[in-house]
XYZ file of C-alpha atoms in Angstrom:
57
model
C 1.368 -14.301 -24.848
C 3.566 -16.211 -23.432
C 5.138 -15.073 -19.957
C 8.370 -15.981 -19.178
C 10.683 -16.423 -16.071
C 12.860 -13.663 -14.987
C 15.789 -15.291 -13.910
C 16.265 -17.812 -16.759
C 13.788 -16.654 -19.667
C 12.092 -20.065 -19.833
C 8.587 -20.096 -20.082
C 6.985 -19.661 -16.353
C 4.677 -21.071 -14.597
C 4.375 -19.067 -11.641
C 3.722 -15.628 -10.671
C 3.698 -13.025 -7.767
C -0.050 -11.692 -7.070
C -0.208 -8.216 -8.169
C 3.039 -8.198 -9.570
C 4.800 -8.853 -13.132
C 7.138 -11.260 -11.455
C 7.026 -14.379 -12.884
C 9.335 -18.007 -12.654
C 9.552 -21.159 -14.179
C 9.035 -24.267 -11.963
C 12.537 -24.789 -11.028
C 13.577 -21.248 -10.456
C 10.184 -21.081 -8.204
C 11.441 -23.928 -6.477
C 14.863 -23.064 -6.123
C 13.908 -19.394 -4.756
C 10.594 -19.963 -3.168
C 10.105 -22.968 0.157
C 6.200 -22.634 0.042
C 5.422 -22.622 -3.822
C 1.566 -22.555 -2.504
C 2.476 -18.709 -2.084
C 2.686 -18.064 -5.476
C 0.078 -18.086 -8.307
C -0.139 -20.583 -11.058
C -0.267 -18.722 -14.680
C -3.182 -20.562 -15.761
C -5.252 -19.785 -12.491
C -4.499 -15.915 -13.544
C -5.347 -16.895 -17.235
C -8.892 -18.575 -16.022
C -9.596 -15.176 -14.158
C -9.448 -12.750 -17.127
C -11.424 -15.096 -19.270
C -13.894 -15.147 -16.639
C -14.120 -11.417 -16.592
C -13.903 -10.703 -19.916
C -17.067 -13.049 -20.522
C -19.140 -11.186 -18.097
C -18.396 -8.338 -19.526
C -19.231 -9.935 -22.622
C -22.734 -10.609 -21.584
């Protein structure tokens, strides 16, 4: 499932940790001074994948 930017509805690349707010790169850059505070969507997907794989074992 593709996450969408809450501002412009483009495909999101960043999200706020423990939140359902997601942003595309352009909107994230515009609204946040330091993007390192945001979590990349790809990182979140990898964490979820690892959890699922551990449970399947």
